[in-house]
mmCIF file of C-alpha atoms in Angstrom:
data_model
loop_
_atom_site.group_PDB
_atom_site.id
_atom_site.type_symbol
_atom_site.label_atom_id
_atom_site.label_comp_id
_atom_site.label_asym_id
_atom_site.label_seq_id
_atom_site.Cartn_x
_atom_site.Cartn_y
_atom_site.Cartn_z
ATOM 1 C CA MET A 1 -21.360 22.813 -5.937
ATOM 2 C CA LYS A 2 -17.502 22.713 -5.374
ATOM 3 C CA LYS A 3 -15.462 21.388 -8.230
ATOM 4 C CA ILE A 4 -12.649 18.933 -7.582
ATOM 5 C CA LEU A 5 -10.030 17.445 -9.955
ATOM 6 C CA PHE A 6 -8.145 14.202 -9.069
ATOM 7 C CA VAL A 7 -4.746 13.974 -11.000
ATOM 8 C CA SER A 8 -3.411 10.339 -11.254
ATOM 9 C CA PRO A 9 -0.926 8.642 -13.614
ATOM 10 C CA ASN A 10 -3.671 6.343 -14.724
ATOM 11 C CA LEU A 11 -6.485 4.308 -13.241
ATOM 12 C CA GLY A 12 -4.310 1.125 -12.374
ATOM 13 C CA ASN A 13 -2.783 -1.636 -14.535
ATOM 14 C CA GLY A 14 -4.234 -4.760 -13.003
ATOM 15 C CA GLY A 15 -4.834 -2.956 -9.720
ATOM 16 C CA GLY A 16 -2.697 -0.759 -7.647
ATOM 17 C CA GLY A 17 -3.164 0.416 -4.044
ATOM 18 C CA ALA A 18 -2.676 4.074 -4.687
ATOM 19 C CA GLU A 19 -4.861 4.084 -7.686
ATOM 20 C CA ARG A 20 -7.591 2.143 -5.667
ATOM 21 C CA GLN A 21 -7.571 4.597 -2.860
ATOM 22 C CA ILE A 22 -7.763 7.789 -5.191
ATOM 23 C CA VAL A 23 -10.766 6.311 -7.026
ATOM 24 C CA THR A 24 -12.441 5.508 -3.789
ATOM 25 C CA VAL A 25 -11.950 8.968 -2.329
ATOM 26 C CA ALA A 26 -13.152 10.461 -5.551
ATOM 27 C CA CYS A 27 -16.274 8.384 -5.562
ATOM 28 C CA LEU A 28 -17.014 9.239 -1.802
ATOM 29 C CA LEU A 29 -16.682 12.795 -2.504
ATOM 30 C CA LYS A 30 -18.958 12.544 -5.644
ATOM 31 C CA ASN A 31 -21.599 10.786 -3.337
ATOM 32 C CA SER A 32 -21.323 13.634 -0.842
ATOM 33 C CA GLY A 33 -22.314 16.321 -3.217
ATOM 34 C CA TYR A 34 -19.137 17.459 -4.851
ATOM 35 C CA GLU A 35 -18.526 17.816 -8.673
ATOM 36 C CA VAL A 36 -15.565 15.351 -9.346
ATOM 37 C CA GLU A 37 -13.482 14.825 -12.528
ATOM 38 C CA PHE A 38 -10.264 12.900 -13.077
ATOM 39 C CA LEU A 39 -7.104 13.708 -15.272
ATOM 40 C CA CYS A 40 -4.662 10.937 -16.302
ATOM 41 C CA TYR A 41 -1.565 11.143 -18.227
ATOM 42 C CA CYS A 42 -0.583 7.546 -18.809
ATOM 43 C CA ASP A 43 -2.259 4.397 -20.208
ATOM 44 C CA GLY A 44 -4.156 2.025 -17.622
ATOM 45 C CA ASP A 45 -7.857 1.885 -17.061
ATOM 46 C CA PHE A 46 -8.164 -0.970 -14.537
ATOM 47 C CA TYR A 47 -10.602 1.145 -12.275
ATOM 48 C CA TYR A 48 -12.179 3.076 -15.103
ATOM 49 C CA TYR A 49 -15.404 1.175 -14.721
ATOM 50 C CA ILE A 50 -15.825 2.311 -11.106
ATOM 51 C CA LEU A 51 -15.752 6.045 -12.166
ATOM 52 C CA GLU A 52 -18.002 5.219 -15.228
ATOM 53 C CA GLN A 53 -20.487 3.869 -13.003
ATOM 54 C CA GLN A 54 -20.411 6.878 -10.824
ATOM 55 C CA HIS A 55 -20.583 9.314 -13.747
ATOM 56 C CA ILE A 56 -17.305 10.858 -13.130
ATOM 57 C CA PRO A 57 -15.640 12.210 -16.242
ATOM 58 C CA VAL A 58 -12.102 11.163 -16.922
ATOM 59 C CA TYR A 59 -9.761 13.096 -19.180
ATOM 60 C CA TRP A 60 -6.545 11.801 -20.643
ATOM 61 C CA LYS A 61 -3.393 13.743 -21.641
ATOM 62 C CA ILE A 62 -0.979 11.089 -22.589
ATOM 63 C CA SER A 63 2.408 11.911 -23.848
ATOM 64 C CA SER A 64 5.646 10.139 -23.994
ATOM 65 C CA SER A 65 7.464 13.540 -23.579
ATOM 66 C CA TYR A 66 7.950 14.531 -19.954
ATOM 67 C CA TRP A 67 8.078 18.094 -20.892
ATOM 68 C CA LYS A 68 4.964 18.010 -23.022
ATOM 69 C CA ARG A 69 3.312 16.137 -20.196
ATOM 70 C CA MET A 70 4.093 18.822 -17.597
ATOM 71 C CA ILE A 71 2.946 21.554 -19.773
ATOM 72 C CA SER A 72 -0.557 19.783 -20.856
ATOM 73 C CA VAL A 73 -1.420 18.918 -17.277
ATOM 74 C CA ARG A 74 -0.439 22.343 -16.225
ATOM 75 C CA LYS A 75 -2.766 24.068 -18.811
ATOM 76 C CA PHE A 76 -5.536 21.733 -18.129
ATOM 77 C CA ILE A 77 -5.571 22.454 -14.323
ATOM 78 C CA ARG A 78 -5.153 26.179 -14.743
ATOM 79 C CA ARG A 79 -8.029 26.316 -17.283
ATOM 80 C CA GLY A 80 -10.368 24.108 -15.376
ATOM 81 C CA LYS A 81 -11.852 26.488 -12.884
ATOM 82 C CA TYR A 82 -11.488 23.957 -9.978
ATOM 83 C CA ASP A 83 -11.647 24.626 -6.244
ATOM 84 C CA VAL A 84 -9.486 21.923 -5.193
ATOM 85 C CA VAL A 85 -7.030 19.633 -7.104
ATOM 86 C CA ILE A 86 -5.975 16.385 -5.442
ATOM 87 C CA SER A 87 -3.171 14.124 -6.329
ATOM 88 C CA PHE A 88 -1.559 10.954 -4.774
ATOM 89 C CA LEU A 89 2.249 9.803 -5.311
ATOM 90 C CA ASP A 90 5.437 11.661 -6.191
ATOM 91 C CA THR A 91 5.196 12.501 -9.827
ATOM 92 C CA PRO A 92 1.323 13.497 -9.796
ATOM 93 C CA ASN A 93 2.078 15.494 -6.749
ATOM 94 C CA PHE A 94 4.951 17.333 -8.577
ATOM 95 C CA LEU A 95 2.562 18.066 -11.464
ATOM 96 C CA ASN A 96 -0.059 19.283 -9.285
ATOM 97 C CA ASN A 97 2.474 21.656 -7.481
ATOM 98 C CA PHE A 98 3.910 22.649 -10.878
ATOM 99 C CA ALA A 99 0.590 23.838 -12.036
ATOM 100 C CA ALA A 100 0.454 26.165 -9.149
ATOM 101 C CA LEU A 101 3.746 27.750 -10.014
ATOM 102 C CA GLY A 102 3.072 31.621 -10.778
ATOM 103 C CA GLY A 103 0.087 31.753 -8.535
ATOM 104 C CA LYS A 104 -3.347 30.021 -8.326
ATOM 105 C CA ARG A 105 -7.003 30.407 -7.472
ATOM 106 C CA TRP A 106 -7.619 27.014 -6.383
ATOM 107 C CA LYS A 107 -6.316 24.919 -3.650
ATOM 108 C CA VAL A 108 -3.717 22.092 -3.903
ATOM 109 C CA ILE A 109 -3.804 18.836 -1.745
ATOM 110 C CA THR A 110 -1.174 16.228 -2.251
ATOM 111 C CA GLY A 111 -1.243 12.670 -0.938
ATOM 112 C CA GLU A 112 1.986 11.285 0.339
ATOM 113 C CA ARG A 113 2.236 7.477 0.494
ATOM 114 C CA SER A 114 6.025 6.756 1.298
ATOM 115 C CA ALA A 115 7.644 6.370 4.762
ATOM 116 C CA LYS A 116 11.060 5.538 3.341
ATOM 117 C CA GLU A 117 14.107 7.331 4.801
ATOM 118 C CA GLU A 118 15.791 7.253 1.326
ATOM 119 C CA HIS A 119 12.775 9.039 -0.334
ATOM 120 C CA PHE A 120 13.790 12.098 1.701
ATOM 121 C CA LEU A 121 17.521 11.968 1.040
ATOM 122 C CA SER A 122 17.539 11.426 -2.606
ATOM 123 C CA ARG A 123 17.933 14.148 -5.152
ATOM 124 C CA ARG A 124 14.654 13.296 -6.722
ATOM 125 C CA GLY A 125 12.923 13.306 -3.339
ATOM 126 C CA LYS A 126 14.381 16.649 -2.378
ATOM 127 C CA VAL A 127 13.264 18.255 -5.689
ATOM 128 C CA PHE A 128 9.672 16.946 -5.247
ATOM 129 C CA ALA A 129 9.733 17.950 -1.531
ATOM 130 C CA TRP A 130 10.614 21.543 -2.478
ATOM 131 C CA PHE A 131 7.647 21.868 -4.824
ATOM 132 C CA GLN A 132 5.272 20.928 -1.774
ATOM 133 C CA ARG A 133 5.543 24.456 -0.683
ATOM 134 C CA PHE A 134 2.724 25.331 -3.114
ATOM 135 C CA ALA A 135 0.535 22.604 -1.492
ATOM 136 C CA ASP A 136 -2.170 23.782 0.896
ATOM 137 C CA GLY A 137 -2.440 20.242 2.512
ATOM 138 C CA VAL A 138 -0.040 17.270 2.457
ATOM 139 C CA VAL A 139 -2.107 14.159 3.499
ATOM 140 C CA CYS A 140 0.017 11.194 4.769
ATOM 141 C CA ASN A 141 -1.774 7.750 5.208
ATOM 142 C CA SER A 142 0.066 7.066 8.571
ATOM 143 C CA GLU A 143 1.263 9.049 11.459
ATOM 144 C CA ASN A 144 4.685 7.495 10.900
ATOM 145 C CA ALA A 145 4.960 9.112 7.466
ATOM 146 C CA ARG A 146 3.796 12.408 8.949
ATOM 147 C CA ASN A 147 6.407 12.270 11.519
ATOM 148 C CA MET A 148 9.144 11.618 8.920
ATOM 149 C CA TRP A 149 7.904 14.646 7.080
ATOM 150 C CA ARG A 150 8.107 16.709 10.196
ATOM 151 C CA LYS A 151 11.652 15.576 10.671
ATOM 152 C CA TYR A 152 12.994 16.567 7.420
ATOM 153 C CA TYR A 153 10.660 19.565 6.518
ATOM 154 C CA PRO A 154 9.571 21.040 9.743
ATOM 155 C CA ASN A 155 8.486 24.133 7.959
ATOM 156 C CA TYR A 156 5.536 21.994 6.486
ATOM 157 C CA THR A 157 4.169 20.892 9.852
ATOM 158 C CA ASP A 158 1.102 23.048 9.666
ATOM 159 C CA LYS A 159 -0.085 21.666 6.410
ATOM 160 C CA LEU A 160 0.588 17.952 7.140
ATOM 161 C CA PHE A 161 -2.611 15.875 8.009
ATOM 162 C CA VAL A 162 -3.340 12.046 8.518
ATOM 163 C CA ILE A 163 -6.140 10.201 6.881
ATOM 164 C CA TYR A 164 -5.903 6.627 6.852
ATOM 165 C CA ASN A 165 -6.779 4.547 3.619
ATOM 166 C CA SER A 166 -10.269 3.178 3.482
ATOM 167 C CA VAL A 167 -10.264 -0.640 3.430
ATOM 168 C CA ASN A 168 -12.389 -1.968 0.589
ATOM 169 C CA LEU A 169 -12.632 -5.587 0.183
ATOM 170 C CA PRO A 170 -14.608 -7.857 -2.097
ATOM 171 C CA PRO A 171 -17.302 -9.783 -0.212
ATOM 172 C CA VAL A 172 -16.061 -12.637 1.840
ATOM 173 C CA THR A 173 -17.479 -15.947 0.574
ATOM 174 C CA SER A 174 -15.455 -18.462 2.557
ATOM 175 C CA THR A 175 -16.147 -19.862 6.054
ATOM 176 C CA TYR A 176 -13.894 -19.607 9.046
ATOM 177 C CA TYR A 177 -13.201 -22.616 11.248
ATOM 178 C CA PRO A 178 -10.949 -21.850 14.213
ATOM 179 C CA LYS A 179 -7.940 -23.852 14.462
ATOM 180 C CA ARG A 180 -8.623 -26.165 11.687
ATOM 181 C CA GLU A 181 -7.406 -29.760 12.392
ATOM 182 C CA GLY A 182 -6.057 -28.399 15.831
ATOM 183 C CA LYS A 183 -3.441 -26.171 14.165
ATOM 184 C CA LEU A 184 -3.082 -22.412 14.165
ATOM 185 C CA HIS A 185 -3.099 -20.989 10.591
ATOM 186 C CA ILE A 186 -1.286 -17.698 9.980
ATOM 187 C CA LEU A 187 -1.575 -15.653 6.816
ATOM 188 C CA ILE A 188 1.184 -13.346 5.520
ATOM 189 C CA ALA A 189 0.352 -11.291 2.227
ATOM 190 C CA ALA A 190 3.620 -9.703 1.134
ATOM 191 C CA SER A 191 6.071 -10.055 -1.874
ATOM 192 C CA TYR A 192 9.206 -12.304 -1.442
ATOM 193 C CA GLN A 193 11.598 -9.451 -0.696
ATOM 194 C CA TYR A 194 14.239 -9.361 2.110
ATOM 195 C CA LEU A 195 12.335 -6.189 3.152
ATOM 196 C CA LYS A 196 9.390 -8.375 4.233
ATOM 197 C CA ASN A 197 11.785 -10.420 6.326
ATOM 198 C CA PRO A 198 10.854 -14.137 5.507
ATOM 199 C CA ILE A 199 14.150 -15.390 6.328
ATOM 200 C CA ASN A 200 13.973 -14.322 10.098
ATOM 201 C CA LEU A 201 10.554 -15.821 10.194
ATOM 202 C CA ILE A 202 11.475 -19.254 8.944
ATOM 203 C CA LYS A 203 14.655 -19.105 11.177
ATOM 204 C CA ALA A 204 12.232 -18.468 14.251
ATOM 205 C CA ILE A 205 10.087 -21.330 13.041
ATOM 206 C CA SER A 206 13.057 -23.619 12.782
ATOM 207 C CA MET A 207 14.000 -23.005 16.380
ATOM 208 C CA MET A 208 10.556 -24.120 17.783
ATOM 209 C CA SER A 209 10.070 -27.515 19.220
ATOM 210 C CA GLU A 210 8.808 -30.274 17.099
ATOM 211 C CA GLU A 211 5.596 -30.307 19.174
ATOM 212 C CA ASP A 212 4.856 -26.663 18.465
ATOM 213 C CA LYS A 213 5.779 -26.822 14.735
ATOM 214 C CA LYS A 214 3.066 -29.527 14.487
ATOM 215 C CA ARG A 215 0.499 -26.984 15.753
ATOM 216 C CA LEU A 216 1.315 -24.348 13.145
ATOM 217 C CA VAL A 217 0.653 -23.671 9.433
ATOM 218 C CA VAL A 218 2.057 -20.455 7.712
ATOM 219 C CA ASP A 219 0.568 -19.555 4.475
ATOM 220 C CA TRP A 220 2.662 -16.719 2.651
ATOM 221 C CA TYR A 221 1.036 -15.262 -0.361
ATOM 222 C CA GLY A 222 3.204 -12.936 -2.636
ATOM 223 C CA ARG A 223 4.869 -12.017 -5.716
ATOM 224 C CA ALA A 224 8.496 -13.746 -6.163
ATOM 225 C CA GLU A 225 9.564 -10.541 -8.245
ATOM 226 C CA ILE A 226 9.603 -12.689 -11.374
ATOM 227 C CA THR A 227 8.607 -9.996 -13.610
ATOM 228 C CA LYS A 228 11.679 -7.973 -12.696
ATOM 229 C CA GLY A 229 13.960 -10.967 -13.078
ATOM 230 C CA ASP A 230 14.976 -11.066 -9.351
ATOM 231 C CA THR A 231 13.915 -14.152 -7.509
ATOM 232 C CA GLN A 232 16.884 -14.267 -5.121
ATOM 233 C CA CYS A 233 14.844 -13.906 -1.929
ATOM 234 C CA TYR A 234 12.225 -16.259 -2.979
ATOM 235 C CA ASP A 235 14.842 -18.847 -4.026
ATOM 236 C CA GLU A 236 16.563 -18.390 -0.689
ATOM 237 C CA VAL A 237 13.394 -18.997 1.309
ATOM 238 C CA VAL A 238 12.539 -22.180 -0.661
ATOM 239 C CA GLN A 239 15.864 -23.501 -0.012
ATOM 240 C CA PHE A 240 15.627 -22.464 3.757
ATOM 241 C CA VAL A 241 12.305 -24.306 4.040
ATOM 242 C CA GLN A 242 13.446 -27.433 2.359
ATOM 243 C CA GLU A 243 16.695 -27.537 4.316
ATOM 244 C CA ASN A 244 14.881 -27.239 7.695
ATOM 245 C CA LYS A 245 12.039 -29.742 6.568
ATOM 246 C CA LEU A 246 9.336 -27.176 7.170
ATOM 247 C CA GLN A 247 7.371 -27.984 4.024
ATOM 248 C CA GLU A 248 4.403 -29.105 6.169
ATOM 249 C CA VAL A 249 4.574 -25.825 8.266
ATOM 250 C CA VAL A 250 5.412 -23.003 5.695
ATOM 251 C CA HIS A 251 3.536 -22.857 2.429
ATOM 252 C CA LEU A 252 4.892 -20.589 -0.076
ATOM 253 C CA ASN A 253 2.149 -19.485 -2.297
ATOM 254 C CA PHE A 254 1.969 -16.821 -5.183
ATOM 255 C CA SER A 255 -0.547 -13.938 -5.067
ATOM 256 C CA THR A 256 -4.323 -14.601 -5.292
ATOM 257 C CA ASP A 257 -7.190 -12.515 -6.480
ATOM 258 C CA HIS A 258 -9.212 -13.845 -3.511
ATOM 259 C CA ILE A 259 -6.972 -12.701 -0.605
ATOM 260 C CA GLN A 260 -10.131 -11.651 1.399
ATOM 261 C CA ASN A 261 -11.231 -15.285 1.573
ATOM 262 C CA LYS A 262 -7.675 -16.546 2.459
ATOM 263 C CA ILE A 263 -7.660 -13.875 5.376
ATOM 264 C CA ASN A 264 -11.029 -15.083 6.619
ATOM 265 C CA GLU A 265 -9.979 -18.557 6.601
ATOM 266 C CA ALA A 266 -6.872 -17.947 8.695
ATOM 267 C CA ASP A 267 -6.584 -17.640 12.460
ATOM 268 C CA VAL A 268 -4.110 -14.847 12.553
ATOM 269 C CA VAL A 269 -2.902 -12.261 10.060
ATOM 270 C CA ALA A 270 0.834 -11.317 10.364
ATOM 271 C CA LEU A 271 3.606 -9.105 8.867
ATOM 272 C CA PHE A 272 7.320 -9.186 9.756
ATOM 273 C CA SER A 273 8.721 -6.360 7.514
ATOM 274 C CA TRP A 274 11.512 -4.198 8.800
ATOM 275 C CA LEU A 275 9.754 -1.228 7.064
ATOM 276 C CA GLU A 276 6.203 -0.409 6.027
ATOM 277 C CA GLY A 277 3.881 2.482 5.116
ATOM 278 C CA LEU A 278 0.469 1.769 6.055
ATOM 279 C CA PRO A 279 0.307 -2.105 5.597
ATOM 280 C CA ASN A 280 -2.856 -3.202 3.645
ATOM 281 C CA VAL A 281 -2.900 -6.649 4.793
ATOM 282 C CA ILE A 282 -2.866 -5.699 8.357
ATOM 283 C CA CYS A 283 -5.743 -3.137 7.731
ATOM 284 C CA GLU A 284 -7.589 -5.905 5.777
ATOM 285 C CA GLY A 285 -6.995 -8.509 8.329
ATOM 286 C CA MET A 286 -8.313 -6.146 11.018
ATOM 287 C CA THR A 287 -11.452 -5.304 8.961
ATOM 288 C CA ILE A 288 -12.174 -9.043 8.521
ATOM 289 C CA GLY A 289 -11.752 -9.620 12.241
ATOM 290 C CA LYS A 290 -8.355 -11.269 12.794
ATOM 291 C CA PRO A 291 -5.834 -11.107 15.713
ATOM 292 C CA ILE A 292 -2.635 -9.429 14.392
ATOM 293 C CA VAL A 293 1.089 -10.121 14.733
ATOM 294 C CA MET A 294 3.248 -7.453 13.407
ATOM 295 C CA THR A 295 6.611 -5.916 13.823
ATOM 296 C CA ARG A 296 7.048 -2.368 15.315
ATOM 297 C CA VAL A 297 6.598 -0.603 11.999
ATOM 298 C CA SER A 298 4.404 2.044 10.637
ATOM 299 C CA ASP A 299 1.598 2.916 13.105
ATOM 300 C CA TYR A 300 1.943 -0.279 15.125
ATOM 301 C CA ASP A 301 1.003 1.553 18.306
ATOM 302 C CA VAL A 302 -2.308 2.655 16.905
ATOM 303 C CA LEU A 303 -3.104 -0.526 15.149
ATOM 304 C CA ILE A 304 -2.196 -2.950 17.705
ATOM 305 C CA ASP A 305 -2.614 -3.433 21.676
ATOM 306 C CA GLU A 306 -2.932 -6.289 23.895
ATOM 307 C CA THR A 307 -6.589 -6.646 22.949
ATOM 308 C CA ASN A 308 -6.103 -7.502 19.454
ATOM 309 C CA GLY A 309 -2.519 -8.748 18.730
ATOM 310 C CA PHE A 310 1.123 -9.230 19.435
ATOM 311 C CA LEU A 311 4.199 -7.176 18.475
ATOM 312 C CA CYS A 312 7.859 -8.566 17.784
ATOM 313 C CA ASP A 313 11.048 -7.155 16.567
ATOM 314 C CA TRP A 314 11.920 -7.849 12.878
ATOM 315 C CA ASN A 315 15.716 -8.230 13.455
ATOM 316 C CA ASP A 316 15.242 -10.539 16.713
ATOM 317 C CA VAL A 317 14.603 -14.098 15.814
ATOM 318 C CA GLU A 318 13.913 -14.986 19.315
ATOM 319 C CA SER A 319 11.309 -12.200 19.722
ATOM 320 C CA ILE A 320 9.525 -13.526 16.616
ATOM 321 C CA LYS A 321 9.688 -17.118 18.069
ATOM 322 C CA ARG A 322 8.272 -16.020 21.406
ATOM 323 C CA VAL A 323 5.204 -14.424 19.632
ATOM 324 C CA LEU A 324 4.480 -17.412 17.563
ATOM 325 C CA ILE A 325 4.583 -19.601 20.519
ATOM 326 C CA LYS A 326 2.001 -17.335 22.180
ATOM 327 C CA VAL A 327 -0.421 -17.297 19.374
ATOM 328 C CA ILE A 328 -0.141 -21.063 18.911
ATOM 329 C CA HIS A 329 -1.453 -21.457 22.506
ATOM 330 C CA LEU A 330 -4.489 -19.305 22.158
ATOM 331 C CA ASP A 331 -7.635 -21.139 22.349
ATOM 332 C CA ARG A 332 -10.653 -20.589 19.998
ATOM 333 C CA ASP A 333 -12.436 -18.093 22.273
ATOM 334 C CA GLU A 334 -9.362 -15.954 22.625
ATOM 335 C CA LEU A 335 -8.958 -15.844 18.953
ATOM 336 C CA LEU A 336 -12.352 -14.802 18.412
ATOM 337 C CA SER A 337 -12.359 -12.155 21.047
ATOM 338 C CA MET A 338 -9.025 -10.518 19.772
ATOM 339 C CA GLY A 339 -10.491 -10.721 16.294
ATOM 340 C CA ASN A 340 -13.518 -8.768 17.368
ATOM 341 C CA CYS A 341 -11.280 -6.197 19.030
ATOM 342 C CA SER A 342 -9.480 -5.883 15.696
ATOM 343 C CA ARG A 343 -12.771 -5.346 13.856
ATOM 344 C CA GLN A 344 -13.800 -2.531 16.206
ATOM 345 C CA LYS A 345 -10.593 -0.838 15.725
ATOM 346 C CA ALA A 346 -10.905 -1.074 12.046
ATOM 347 C CA ILE A 347 -14.364 0.490 11.996
ATOM 348 C CA GLU A 348 -12.955 3.564 14.127
ATOM 349 C CA LEU A 349 -9.941 3.793 11.750
ATOM 350 C CA PHE A 350 -10.778 2.669 8.209
ATOM 351 C CA SER A 351 -14.533 2.990 7.970
ATOM 352 C CA ARG A 352 -15.812 4.864 4.921
ATOM 353 C CA GLU A 353 -17.642 7.218 7.132
ATOM 354 C CA ARG A 354 -14.502 8.320 8.927
ATOM 355 C CA VAL A 355 -12.349 8.577 5.658
ATOM 356 C CA ILE A 356 -14.847 10.728 3.878
ATOM 357 C CA ASN A 357 -15.628 13.137 6.874
ATOM 358 C CA SER A 358 -11.793 13.541 7.194
ATOM 359 C CA TRP A 359 -11.476 14.462 3.613
ATOM 360 C CA ILE A 360 -14.512 16.710 3.649
ATOM 361 C CA ASN A 361 -13.304 18.462 6.760
ATOM 362 C CA LEU A 362 -9.767 19.033 5.202
ATOM 363 C CA ILE A 363 -11.381 20.380 1.818
ATOM 364 C CA GLU A 364 -13.746 22.664 3.726
ATOM 365 C CA ASP A 365 -10.968 23.935 6.111
ATOM 366 C CA ILE A 366 -8.446 24.892 3.412
ATOM 367 C CA LEU A 367 -11.150 26.535 1.362
#
């Protein structure tokens, strides 16, 4: 039985996309016959109960000293007699690669989640990327991210792979009624940041005819960045909605723990960002079976075509307006048909079977 170690900062503090994904992959590999263990070096046990249910051991090497952490993680990996060590995110990837410095008997797989240009240009990013020479496989969660790695580090091309995230949602308990009260309901789940482009969306809505506005409801769910003390974007959005008298059209909500039910109740799931990795809400919307509206970010050309959604340009208010008008005029049958196409795409791209088969194939190939 092949022995695999997963390295993660922690198991989530109230959630976390990367932590959720790495726990999911670990459980899928355990259920596929691999011996799986976890190593964490910071506090945070939100997803620990899932590993406990799967009888996956978790070891903790917690230290406030970065140097002590580097040494303790390195010693643990080198003494563990693992066949493969897998990590996600910059710092765990660095620690994973650092443990391989000086030679190794095991294989190293790192998971890259970033698709931001500045990541590759920063000093920190360059140092971490240099250490990727010790990795046997670098897994990106989008083609867009892999292409960016190819651009900046073409010598890594042969070790770059794409495995999409598995979409794991709690059971949907709400009921969907197409075009409730004769209005099209659009859901957006994103924090209130300029990056997510709420201002241009609201500008586009403000330019629509009064008749079209009455046929539209937009529900935005997201953090206002209150914990960081920066609510500038949220405050500006609130002011813009009020100045344009759009309170009946645009509803600014805070995050919800039941986003799967809110997605199910909506007619369309949308995202208007100017930059994204692999957007979770789009993947979740497709999985639940919703038509999609999104800007040309990430793997838009894989996720969306004319059968299941519409594309627009984040920096072109007219483009956003035209797309909104198109979806407003979709009838119920068209909404259901496009949603079904989204669901079929999601099965092909994000199903657990596809994800675990991709991971198993990668592991077996590099071994």
